[in-house]
Coordinates of C-alpha atoms in Angstrom, one line a residue:
M181 CA -30.5 43.3 -34.3
N182 CA -26.7 43.2 -34.7
L183 CA -26.3 43.5 -30.9
K184 CA -28.8 40.8 -30.3
S185 CA -27.0 38.5 -32.8
N186 CA -23.6 39.2 -31.2
I187 CA -24.9 38.5 -27.7
T188 CA -26.7 35.3 -28.8
R189 CA -23.5 34.1 -30.6
Y190 CA -21.4 34.9 -27.5
L191 CA -23.9 33.1 -25.3
C192 CA -23.8 29.9 -27.5
I193 CA -20.0 29.9 -27.5
S194 CA -19.8 30.5 -23.7
T195 CA -22.4 27.7 -23.1
A196 CA -20.4 25.3 -25.3
G197 CA -17.1 26.2 -23.5
T198 CA -18.7 25.9 -20.1
L199 CA -20.1 22.5 -20.9
L200 CA -16.8 21.4 -22.3
L201 CA -14.9 22.5 -19.2
T202 CA -17.5 21.0 -17.0
T203 CA -17.1 17.7 -18.9
L204 CA -13.3 17.7 -18.5
F205 CA -13.6 18.6 -14.8
S206 CA -16.2 15.9 -14.3
W207 CA -13.9 13.3 -15.9
W208 CA -11.1 14.4 -13.7
L209 CA -13.1 14.0 -10.6
A210 CA -14.7 10.7 -11.7
S211 CA -11.5 9.1 -12.9
D212 CA -10.0 8.8 -9.3
S213 CA -13.2 7.2 -8.1
I214 CA -13.3 4.8 -11.0
H215 CA -9.7 3.9 -10.4
A216 CA -10.3 3.4 -6.6
W217 CA -13.3 1.1 -7.3
T218 CA -11.4 -0.8 -10.0
K219 CA -8.5 -1.4 -7.7
A220 CA -10.7 -2.5 -4.9
R221 CA -12.5 -4.9 -7.2
N222 CA -9.3 -6.3 -8.6
N223 CA -8.0 -6.8 -5.0
L224 CA -11.1 -8.8 -4.2
V225 CA -10.8 -11.0 -7.2
Q226 CA -7.0 -11.5 -6.6
F227 CA -7.6 -12.6 -3.0
D228 CA -10.4 -14.9 -4.0
D229 CA -7.8 -16.7 -6.2
F230 CA -5.2 -16.4 -3.5
N231 CA -7.6 -18.1 -1.1
K232 CA -7.9 -21.1 -3.4
I233 CA -4.1 -21.6 -3.7
L234 CA -3.6 -21.2 0.1
T235 CA -6.3 -23.7 0.7
V236 CA -4.4 -26.3 -1.4
S237 CA -1.3 -25.6 0.7
N238 CA -3.2 -26.4 3.9
D239 CA -4.9 -29.4 2.4
L240 CA -1.5 -30.8 1.2
A241 CA -0.1 -30.4 4.8
S242 CA -3.1 -32.2 6.2
E243 CA -2.7 -35.1 3.6
R244 CA 0.9 -35.4 4.5
A245 CA 0.0 -35.8 8.2
F246 CA -2.5 -38.6 7.4
A247 CA 0.1 -40.2 5.1
N248 CA 2.5 -40.3 8.0
E249 CA -0.1 -41.9 10.2
L250 CA -0.7 -44.6 7.6
I251 CA 3.1 -45.3 7.0
L252 CA 3.6 -45.8 10.8
S253 CA 0.3 -47.4 11.7
D254 CA 0.1 -51.0 12.9
A255 CA -2.3 -53.7 11.6
A256 CA -5.1 -52.7 14.1
T257 CA -5.2 -49.0 12.9
K258 CA -4.2 -49.5 9.3
Q259 CA -7.8 -49.5 7.9
S260 CA -8.9 -46.3 9.7
A261 CA -5.7 -44.6 8.8
W262 CA -6.2 -45.5 5.1
A263 CA -9.8 -44.2 5.2
S264 CA -8.7 -40.9 6.7
L265 CA -6.0 -40.5 4.1
K266 CA -8.4 -41.3 1.2
K267 CA -10.8 -38.6 2.5
S268 CA -8.0 -36.1 2.8
R269 CA -6.8 -36.8 -0.8
E270 CA -10.3 -36.2 -2.1
V271 CA -10.3 -32.8 -0.4
T272 CA -6.8 -32.0 -1.8
D273 CA -7.8 -33.0 -5.3
A274 CA -11.0 -30.9 -5.2
A275 CA -9.0 -27.9 -4.1
I276 CA -6.3 -28.3 -6.8
A277 CA -9.0 -28.4 -9.4
K278 CA -10.1 -24.9 -8.4
I279 CA -6.7 -23.3 -8.8
P280 CA -6.9 -20.5 -11.4
H281 CA -4.7 -21.1 -14.5
K282 CA -3.3 -17.6 -14.1
F283 CA -1.6 -18.6 -10.9
L284 CA -0.3 -22.0 -12.0
T285 CA 0.2 -22.6 -15.8
H286 CA -1.1 -25.8 -17.3
S287 CA 2.5 -27.3 -17.5
L288 CA 3.3 -26.3 -13.9
L289 CA 0.0 -27.7 -12.6
N290 CA 0.6 -31.0 -14.4
A291 CA 4.1 -31.2 -12.9
T292 CA 2.7 -30.6 -9.5
K293 CA 0.1 -33.4 -10.0
V294 CA 2.8 -35.8 -11.3
Q295 CA 5.0 -35.1 -8.3
L296 CA 2.0 -35.7 -6.0
I297 CA 0.9 -38.9 -7.8
N298 CA 4.4 -40.4 -7.5
S299 CA 4.5 -39.5 -3.8
R300 CA 1.1 -41.1 -3.2
R301 CA 2.2 -44.3 -5.0
T302 CA 5.1 -44.6 -2.6
V303 CA 2.7 -44.1 0.4
D304 CA 0.1 -46.5 -1.0
R305 CA 2.4 -49.4 -0.4
Y306 CA 1.8 -49.0 3.3
Q307 CA -1.9 -49.8 3.0
T308 CA -0.9 -53.4 3.6
V309 CA 2.8 -53.2 4.6
Q310 CA 3.8 -52.9 8.2
P311 CA 6.6 -50.4 9.2
R312 CA 9.8 -52.5 9.4
D313 CA 12.3 -50.7 7.1
P314 CA 13.4 -47.3 8.5
V315 CA 15.0 -46.3 5.2
A316 CA 11.9 -47.1 3.1
E317 CA 9.6 -45.4 5.7
Q318 CA 11.8 -42.2 5.7
H319 CA 11.8 -42.3 1.9
A320 CA 8.0 -42.4 1.8
I321 CA 7.8 -39.5 4.3
D322 CA 10.3 -37.5 2.3
E323 CA 8.4 -38.1 -0.9
M324 CA 5.3 -36.4 0.5
V325 CA 7.5 -33.6 1.8
A326 CA 9.0 -33.2 -1.7
A327 CA 5.5 -33.0 -3.2
T328 CA 4.3 -30.2 -0.8
N329 CA 7.6 -28.4 -1.2
F330 CA 7.3 -28.5 -5.0
Y331 CA 3.8 -26.9 -4.7
H332 CA 5.1 -24.3 -2.2
Q333 CA 7.9 -23.2 -4.5
A334 CA 5.4 -22.5 -7.3
L335 CA 3.1 -20.8 -4.9
Y336 CA 5.8 -18.4 -3.5
R337 CA 6.9 -17.5 -7.0
K338 CA 3.4 -16.4 -7.8
T339 CA 3.1 -14.7 -4.4
S340 CA 6.2 -12.6 -5.1
E341 CA 4.7 -11.6 -8.5
F342 CA 1.5 -10.5 -6.8
I343 CA 3.4 -8.4 -4.3
R344 CA 5.3 -6.7 -7.0
L345 CA 2.0 -6.0 -8.8
E346 CA 0.3 -4.7 -5.7
P347 CA 2.9 -3.6 -3.1
A348 CA 0.3 -2.0 -1.0
E349 CA -1.1 -5.5 -0.2
L350 CA 2.3 -6.7 1.1
G351 CA 1.1 -7.1 4.7
P352 CA -2.1 -9.1 4.1
V353 CA -0.3 -11.3 1.5
L354 CA 2.6 -12.1 3.8
R355 CA 0.3 -12.9 6.8
A356 CA -1.9 -15.1 4.6
Q357 CA 1.2 -16.8 3.3
A358 CA 2.6 -17.1 6.9
L359 CA -0.5 -19.1 7.9
G360 CA 0.2 -21.6 5.1
E361 CA 3.9 -21.6 6.0
L362 CA 3.0 -22.2 9.7
R363 CA 0.8 -25.2 8.9
D364 CA 3.6 -26.6 6.6
A365 CA 6.4 -26.0 9.2
T366 CA 4.5 -27.6 12.1
G367 CA 3.8 -30.7 9.9
L368 CA 7.5 -31.0 8.9
L369 CA 8.5 -30.6 12.5
G370 CA 6.6 -33.7 13.5
A371 CA 7.7 -35.6 10.4
A372 CA 11.4 -35.2 11.4
I373 CA 10.9 -37.3 14.5
L374 CA 8.7 -40.1 13.2
V375 CA 11.2 -42.6 11.8
P376 CA 13.7 -42.4 14.8
L377 CA 10.7 -42.9 17.1
Q378 CA 9.4 -45.8 15.1
N379 CA 12.7 -47.6 15.2
K380 CA 13.6 -46.6 18.8
V381 CA 16.9 -44.9 17.8
P382 CA 18.2 -41.5 19.0
L383 CA 17.8 -38.5 16.9
S384 CA 20.8 -37.8 14.5
S385 CA 22.6 -34.5 14.4
A386 CA 20.9 -33.8 11.1
Q387 CA 17.5 -34.4 12.6
L388 CA 18.3 -32.2 15.6
T389 CA 19.4 -29.5 13.3
S390 CA 16.1 -29.9 11.3
L391 CA 14.2 -29.6 14.6
S392 CA 16.1 -26.4 15.6
R393 CA 15.4 -24.8 12.2
G394 CA 11.8 -25.8 12.3
F395 CA 11.4 -24.1 15.7
E396 CA 13.0 -20.9 14.3
R397 CA 10.7 -21.0 11.2
I398 CA 7.6 -21.5 13.3
N399 CA 8.5 -18.7 15.7
M400 CA 9.1 -16.3 12.7
Q401 CA 5.6 -17.1 11.4
W402 CA 4.0 -16.5 14.8
W403 CA 5.8 -13.1 14.9
I404 CA 4.4 -12.2 11.4
L405 CA 0.9 -13.1 12.5
D406 CA 1.1 -11.2 15.7
T407 CA 1.7 -8.0 13.7
H408 CA -1.6 -8.1 11.7
G409 CA -2.9 -4.9 10.3
S410 CA -6.2 -3.1 9.8
E411 CA -7.5 -5.9 7.6
I412 CA -8.6 -7.7 10.8
S413 CA -11.7 -6.1 12.3
A414 CA -12.0 -5.4 16.0
N415 CA -14.8 -8.0 16.4
S416 CA -13.0 -10.7 14.5
R417 CA -12.5 -14.3 15.9
F418 CA -9.1 -14.4 14.3
T419 CA -7.1 -12.9 17.2
E420 CA -8.7 -15.2 19.7
L421 CA -8.4 -18.3 17.5
L422 CA -4.8 -17.4 16.8
A423 CA -4.0 -17.4 20.6
Q424 CA -6.0 -20.6 21.1
T425 CA -4.2 -22.4 18.2
R426 CA -0.8 -21.3 19.4
H427 CA -1.5 -22.4 23.0
R428 CA -2.8 -25.8 21.8
F429 CA 0.1 -26.4 19.6
E430 CA 2.7 -25.3 22.1
S431 CA 1.1 -27.1 25.1
Q432 CA 0.5 -30.3 23.2
G433 CA 2.5 -30.7 20.0
M434 CA 5.6 -28.8 21.1
T435 CA 5.5 -30.5 24.5
L436 CA 5.5 -34.0 22.8
I437 CA 8.5 -33.2 20.6
E438 CA 10.5 -31.6 23.5
E439 CA 9.9 -34.6 25.7
L440 CA 10.9 -37.1 23.0
K441 CA 14.0 -34.9 22.2
K442 CA 15.0 -34.9 25.8
Q443 CA 14.6 -38.6 26.0
S444 CA 16.8 -39.0 22.9
D445 CA 19.5 -36.6 24.3
N446 CA 19.6 -38.6 27.6
G447 CA 19.8 -41.9 25.8
A448 CA 16.6 -43.1 27.5
S449 CA 13.9 -45.2 25.9
Y450 CA 11.1 -43.5 24.2
T451 CA 7.8 -43.6 26.2
M452 CA 5.6 -43.4 23.1
D453 CA 5.2 -45.3 19.9
A454 CA 5.4 -43.5 16.5
D455 CA 1.8 -44.2 15.5
V456 CA 0.5 -42.9 18.8
F457 CA 2.7 -39.8 18.5
A458 CA 1.5 -39.2 14.9
V459 CA -2.1 -39.2 16.0
K460 CA -1.6 -37.0 19.0
Y461 CA 0.7 -34.6 17.2
H462 CA -1.8 -34.4 14.3
S463 CA -4.5 -33.6 16.8
S464 CA -2.6 -30.5 18.0
L465 CA -2.7 -29.1 14.5
K466 CA -6.4 -29.5 13.8
S467 CA -7.3 -25.8 14.3
F468 CA -4.7 -24.5 11.9
N469 CA -7.0 -25.0 8.9
S470 CA -9.8 -23.1 10.7
L471 CA -7.3 -20.3 11.5
L472 CA -6.5 -19.8 7.8
N473 CA -10.2 -19.9 6.8
V474 CA -11.1 -17.3 9.4
Y475 CA -8.3 -15.0 8.4
L476 CA -9.1 -15.3 4.7
S477 CA -12.8 -14.8 5.4
D478 CA -12.0 -11.6 7.4
L479 CA -9.7 -10.5 4.6
K480 CA -12.4 -11.0 2.0
Q481 CA -14.9 -9.0 4.1
N482 CA -12.4 -6.2 4.4
Y483 CA -12.0 -6.1 0.6
I484 CA -15.8 -6.3 0.0
A485 CA -16.2 -3.3 2.4
S486 CA -13.4 -1.4 0.5
E487 CA -15.2 -2.2 -2.8
N488 CA -18.5 -1.0 -1.4
R489 CA -16.9 2.2 -0.1
A490 CA -15.3 2.8 -3.5
M491 CA -18.6 2.2 -5.2
M492 CA -20.4 4.6 -2.9
N493 CA -17.8 7.3 -3.5
L494 CA -18.2 6.7 -7.3
M495 CA -22.0 7.1 -7.1
L496 CA -21.6 10.2 -4.9
V497 CA -19.2 11.8 -7.4
C498 CA -21.6 10.9 -10.3
C499 CA -24.5 12.5 -8.4
I500 CA -22.4 15.6 -7.8
L501 CA -21.5 15.8 -11.4
L502 CA -25.1 15.4 -12.5
V503 CA -26.1 18.2 -10.2
L504 CA -23.2 20.3 -11.6
Y505 CA -24.5 19.8 -15.2
I506 CA -28.0 20.7 -14.1
L507 CA -26.7 23.9 -12.4
V508 CA -24.7 24.9 -15.5
I509 CA -27.6 24.4 -17.8
G510 CA -29.9 26.2 -15.3
A511 CA -27.4 29.1 -15.0
V512 CA -27.3 29.5 -18.8
Y513 CA -31.1 29.5 -19.0
Y514 CA -31.3 32.0 -16.1
I515 CA -28.8 34.3 -17.8
R516 CA -30.7 34.1 -21.1
T517 CA -34.1 34.9 -19.5
R518 CA -33.2 37.2 -16.7
V519 CA -30.1 39.0 -18.0
L520 CA -30.0 39.0 -21.8
T521 CA -33.8 39.6 -22.4
P522 CA -33.8 42.7 -20.1
I523 CA -30.7 44.0 -21.9
M524 CA -32.4 43.5 -25.3
K525 CA -35.4 45.4 -24.0
L526 CA -33.3 48.2 -22.5
N527 CA -31.5 48.4 -25.9
E528 CA -34.9 48.8 -27.7
I529 CA -36.1 51.3 -25.1
T530 CA -32.9 53.4 -25.5
H531 CA -33.2 53.5 -29.3
G532 CA -36.9 54.4 -28.9
L533 CA -36.2 57.2 -26.5
I534 CA -33.7 58.7 -28.9
S535 CA -36.2 58.5 -31.8
G536 CA -39.0 59.8 -29.6
D537 CA -41.2 56.8 -30.2
R538 CA -44.3 57.0 -28.0
K539 CA -44.7 53.2 -27.9
T540 CA -41.2 52.9 -26.5
I541 CA -41.9 55.5 -23.8
E542 CA -45.1 53.6 -22.9
L543 CA -43.1 50.4 -22.7
L544 CA -40.6 52.1 -20.4
T545 CA -43.3 53.3 -18.2
N546 CA -44.9 49.9 -17.9
N547 CA -41.9 47.6 -17.7
S548 CA -38.5 49.3 -17.3
A549 CA -38.4 49.5 -13.5
G550 CA -39.0 45.8 -13.0
E551 CA -36.7 44.7 -15.8
V552 CA -33.8 47.0 -14.6
Q553 CA -34.3 45.8 -11.0
Q554 CA -34.2 42.1 -12.2
L555 CA -31.2 42.9 -14.4
W556 CA -29.1 44.3 -11.5
S557 CA -30.3 41.6 -9.2
S558 CA -29.2 38.9 -11.7
L559 CA -25.8 40.6 -12.2
G560 CA -25.3 40.7 -8.5
A561 CA -26.0 37.0 -8.2
L562 CA -23.7 36.3 -11.1
G563 CA -20.9 38.3 -9.5
N564 CA -21.3 36.2 -6.3
K565 CA -21.0 33.0 -8.4
L566 CA -17.9 34.3 -10.2
N567 CA -16.3 35.1 -6.8
E568 CA -17.0 31.6 -5.6
Q569 CA -15.5 30.1 -8.7
A570 CA -12.4 32.3 -8.3
E571 CA -12.0 31.0 -4.8
M572 CA -12.3 27.4 -6.0
S573 CA -9.8 28.1 -8.7
E574 CA -7.4 29.5 -6.1
Q575 CA -7.8 26.5 -3.9
F576 CA -7.1 24.1 -6.9
K577 CA -4.0 26.2 -7.8
K578 CA -2.8 25.9 -4.2
S579 CA -3.4 22.2 -4.0
S580 CA -1.4 21.7 -7.3
E581 CA 1.6 23.6 -5.9
E582 CA 1.8 22.1 -2.4
D583 CA 3.2 18.8 -1.3
P584 CA 0.2 17.0 0.3
L585 CA 2.1 15.5 3.2
T586 CA 4.3 18.4 4.4
S587 CA 2.4 21.4 2.9
L588 CA 5.7 22.7 1.5
L589 CA 6.1 23.7 -2.1
N590 CA 6.2 20.7 -4.5
R591 CA 8.7 20.2 -7.3
R592 CA 6.7 22.0 -9.9
A593 CA 6.1 25.2 -7.8
F594 CA 9.7 25.1 -6.5
E595 CA 11.2 25.1 -10.0
K596 CA 9.1 28.1 -11.0
L597 CA 9.8 30.3 -8.0
A598 CA 13.5 29.2 -7.6
S599 CA 14.1 29.9 -11.3
D600 CA 12.9 33.5 -10.7
I601 CA 15.4 33.9 -7.9
A602 CA 18.2 32.5 -10.1
G603 CA 17.2 34.9 -12.9
R604 CA 17.3 37.9 -10.5
A605 CA 20.8 37.0 -9.1
S606 CA 23.7 39.4 -9.5
E607 CA 27.3 39.6 -8.6
S608 CA 26.4 41.5 -5.4
N609 CA 23.4 39.4 -4.6
L610 CA 24.0 35.8 -5.3
A611 CA 21.5 33.0 -5.7
W612 CA 22.0 30.2 -3.1
V613 CA 20.7 26.6 -3.4
V614 CA 20.8 24.4 -0.3
L615 CA 19.9 20.7 -0.9
I616 CA 19.0 18.8 2.3
D617 CA 18.8 15.0 2.6
I618 CA 17.7 13.3 5.8
D619 CA 20.3 10.7 6.8
H620 CA 19.4 7.0 7.0
F621 CA 15.7 7.7 6.3
K622 CA 15.1 4.3 4.9
S623 CA 16.2 2.7 8.2
I624 CA 13.6 4.9 9.9
N625 CA 10.8 3.4 7.7
D626 CA 12.2 -0.1 8.1
T627 CA 12.5 0.2 11.9
W628 CA 9.5 2.3 13.0
G629 CA 7.2 1.9 10.0
H630 CA 6.0 4.2 7.3
P631 CA 3.6 6.2 9.6
A632 CA 6.7 7.1 11.7
G633 CA 8.5 8.1 8.5
D634 CA 5.7 10.3 7.5
A635 CA 5.7 11.9 11.0
V636 CA 9.4 12.6 10.5
L637 CA 8.9 14.3 7.2
V638 CA 6.0 16.5 8.6
A639 CA 8.1 17.5 11.6
F640 CA 11.1 18.2 9.5
A641 CA 9.1 20.4 7.1
A642 CA 7.6 22.3 10.1
M643 CA 11.1 23.0 11.4
L644 CA 12.1 24.4 8.0
K645 CA 9.1 26.7 7.9
N646 CA 10.0 28.1 11.3
V647 CA 13.7 28.6 10.6
C648 CA 13.6 29.8 7.0
R649 CA 12.7 33.4 6.1
G650 CA 9.5 34.4 4.5
E651 CA 11.1 35.3 1.2
D652 CA 13.0 32.0 0.9
V653 CA 11.7 29.2 -1.4
V654 CA 11.4 26.1 0.7
A655 CA 10.2 22.8 -0.9
R656 CA 10.1 19.1 -0.7
I657 CA 11.6 17.9 -4.0
G658 CA 11.9 14.2 -3.3
G659 CA 11.1 11.4 -0.8
E660 CA 13.4 12.7 2.0
E661 CA 15.1 15.5 0.0
F662 CA 14.3 19.2 0.6
A663 CA 15.6 22.4 -0.9
V664 CA 16.0 26.0 0.2
V665 CA 16.7 28.7 -2.3
F666 CA 17.4 32.4 -1.4
Q667 CA 19.5 35.4 -2.3
N668 CA 22.3 36.8 -0.2
G669 CA 25.4 38.9 -1.2
D670 CA 27.3 37.9 2.0
T671 CA 28.9 34.5 1.7
D672 CA 29.7 34.2 5.4
A673 CA 26.1 35.1 6.3
A674 CA 24.7 32.6 3.9
L675 CA 26.9 29.8 5.3
K676 CA 25.9 30.8 8.8
Y677 CA 22.3 30.5 7.8
A678 CA 23.0 27.0 6.5
F679 CA 24.8 26.0 9.7
R680 CA 21.8 27.3 11.6
L681 CA 19.6 24.9 9.6
L682 CA 22.0 22.0 10.4
E683 CA 21.9 22.8 14.2
Q684 CA 18.1 22.9 14.2
I685 CA 18.0 19.5 12.5
R686 CA 20.3 18.0 15.1
S687 CA 18.2 19.4 17.9
L688 CA 15.0 18.1 16.4
E689 CA 13.2 15.5 18.6
I690 CA 10.4 13.5 17.1
P691 CA 8.1 11.2 19.1
V692 CA 7.7 7.8 17.4
Q693 CA 6.2 5.6 20.1
A694 CA 5.2 6.0 23.7
N695 CA 8.2 7.4 25.7
Q696 CA 10.5 7.2 22.7
T697 CA 11.8 10.0 20.5
L698 CA 13.9 10.0 17.3
R699 CA 16.9 12.3 16.7
L700 CA 17.8 13.2 13.1
T701 CA 20.9 14.2 11.2
A702 CA 21.0 15.5 7.6
S703 CA 23.5 16.1 4.8
L704 CA 23.6 19.5 3.1
G705 CA 25.0 20.4 -0.3
I706 CA 25.3 24.1 -1.2
A707 CA 25.9 25.9 -4.5
S708 CA 25.8 29.7 -5.3
G709 CA 26.3 32.0 -8.2
Y710 CA 24.8 34.4 -10.7
H711 CA 24.3 34.1 -14.5
K712 CA 23.5 30.4 -13.8
T713 CA 20.2 28.6 -14.5
L714 CA 18.4 26.8 -11.7
P715 CA 19.3 23.3 -13.2
E716 CA 23.0 24.3 -13.1
L717 CA 22.8 25.4 -9.5
L718 CA 20.9 22.2 -8.6
S719 CA 23.5 20.1 -10.3
E720 CA 26.3 21.8 -8.4
A721 CA 24.5 21.5 -5.1
D722 CA 23.7 17.8 -5.8
L723 CA 27.4 17.1 -6.3
E724 CA 28.2 18.8 -2.9
L725 CA 25.4 16.7 -1.3
Y726 CA 26.9 13.6 -2.7
K727 CA 30.3 14.6 -1.1
A728 CA 28.6 15.2 2.2
K729 CA 27.0 11.8 2.1
N730 CA 30.3 10.1 1.2
N731 CA 32.3 12.0 3.8
G732 CA 30.2 10.6 6.7
R733 CA 26.9 12.5 6.5
D734 CA 25.7 15.0 9.2
R735 CA 27.7 17.8 7.5
I736 CA 27.7 20.6 4.9
C737 CA 29.7 20.7 1.7
Y738 CA 30.0 23.9 -0.3
Q739 CA 31.9 24.3 -3.5
S740 CA 34.4 21.7 -4.8
A741 CA 37.2 22.7 -2.5
R742 CA 35.4 23.4 0.8
A743 CA 33.8 20.9 3.2
T744 CA 32.7 21.8 6.7
N745 CA 31.3 19.8 9.6
E746 CA 30.3 21.3 12.9
G747 CA 29.7 19.1 16.0

């Protein structure tokens, strides 16, 4: 009975421990999926709000164009221009009412509305007034520009806050902002020429400068939009509509401005009135609003798809965890019925055989063969399960010690193994620490993009694996920083080894684009010694690395009084 009690107690404790570990492991697996889904959901909500504030930006630009038409319209077109402006204002006001308070505070929103109301009052005078005073007309146009600029400044402050919050969404946010910027810049470009055209006077130097800057600003936004990322699906209308919108603006709107600018430069009379120009130029901008709507619609679909994928992954993980719980409970039940019960019976049979109990012998004759066979079969299956769990544990251990990008040791594993080498070092067999930092790595990311930067790190790590010896500790300990730790009693041999590393780095060629390769250099800092801890050696090597960087990079620095550069 004592054996049975001990085994039962052990089984209960083991079951409780297994369920506890399973619960912790389940939470570890589920937490990543929950985080991914939460992030996808938050991105979707953020971009719904971002959509609303960008819509206001476009609506304000449209209202400004209709206001310009009203200011410069003659008596015959005054009524239709006023009707178009009123309709545009209704659209703008409805969009402003939908702006979330977390993007524009109550005070900032009120300030925006006050600025807009004051600008509208200035424009409203031209509902009945004919354009005769160039100064007053320019003032009215500038008032609407000031209102839209006030809103844009508030918008860009919130955009920068959003980018700092979610840096991974930098590309989509900038492209969405570029669409709003493009609509605003094209509107301002036309506004700069309206008053000189109305009053038949040449463009001033300030107005010519404004046009030149406007062209540069527009070209920059086109460039940003041409480099869209994976958020635009292959079957999207955005790319086609972008090309159509650009062609329409450049062939119509830009052509109008260039012709009038040329006439101004030559001192010739303008061939077009301001009100006609305003209508024609505004017509060349009509598809800009559709362009923003298509992009934001595609962006929303992209985030909905990301949220759905994250939800599916979460559900899959939950199903796997449920199956895992069932398997654990089933395994416990199986062990109890197929392993422990036969052991109890064998224990009873053993005692019975010793005492010579006939009932026990009869029980052995009837049941023992089958029970023993089941026992060993169950033990064999249990052994297989334990082997599988050991393999899984080994895989988890490996993944916790490796850098996922380069497959080199990570910082944690490096410190453990390198500390062992530092501890074994002696006067005749020193411990050496070589810190390697890729030169100008940030410019690689900025010039070629982060995928190219990752490719550089992978190729660099592969080179280190090939050059370094099997007993050396090789690790990636920072973004572009690597470390090699080894033992060597010969200083000259150790330094030759380091120079061999430097030469291999210089000869490394990494393809980054079609028919283009990248050559690297690196700075190396070396420290050596014995009776020193790893942190002490790392600190000394880091000082030498700093010297190598300051002395021009692409070199090795060793000890405080020695600096070497080959090539």
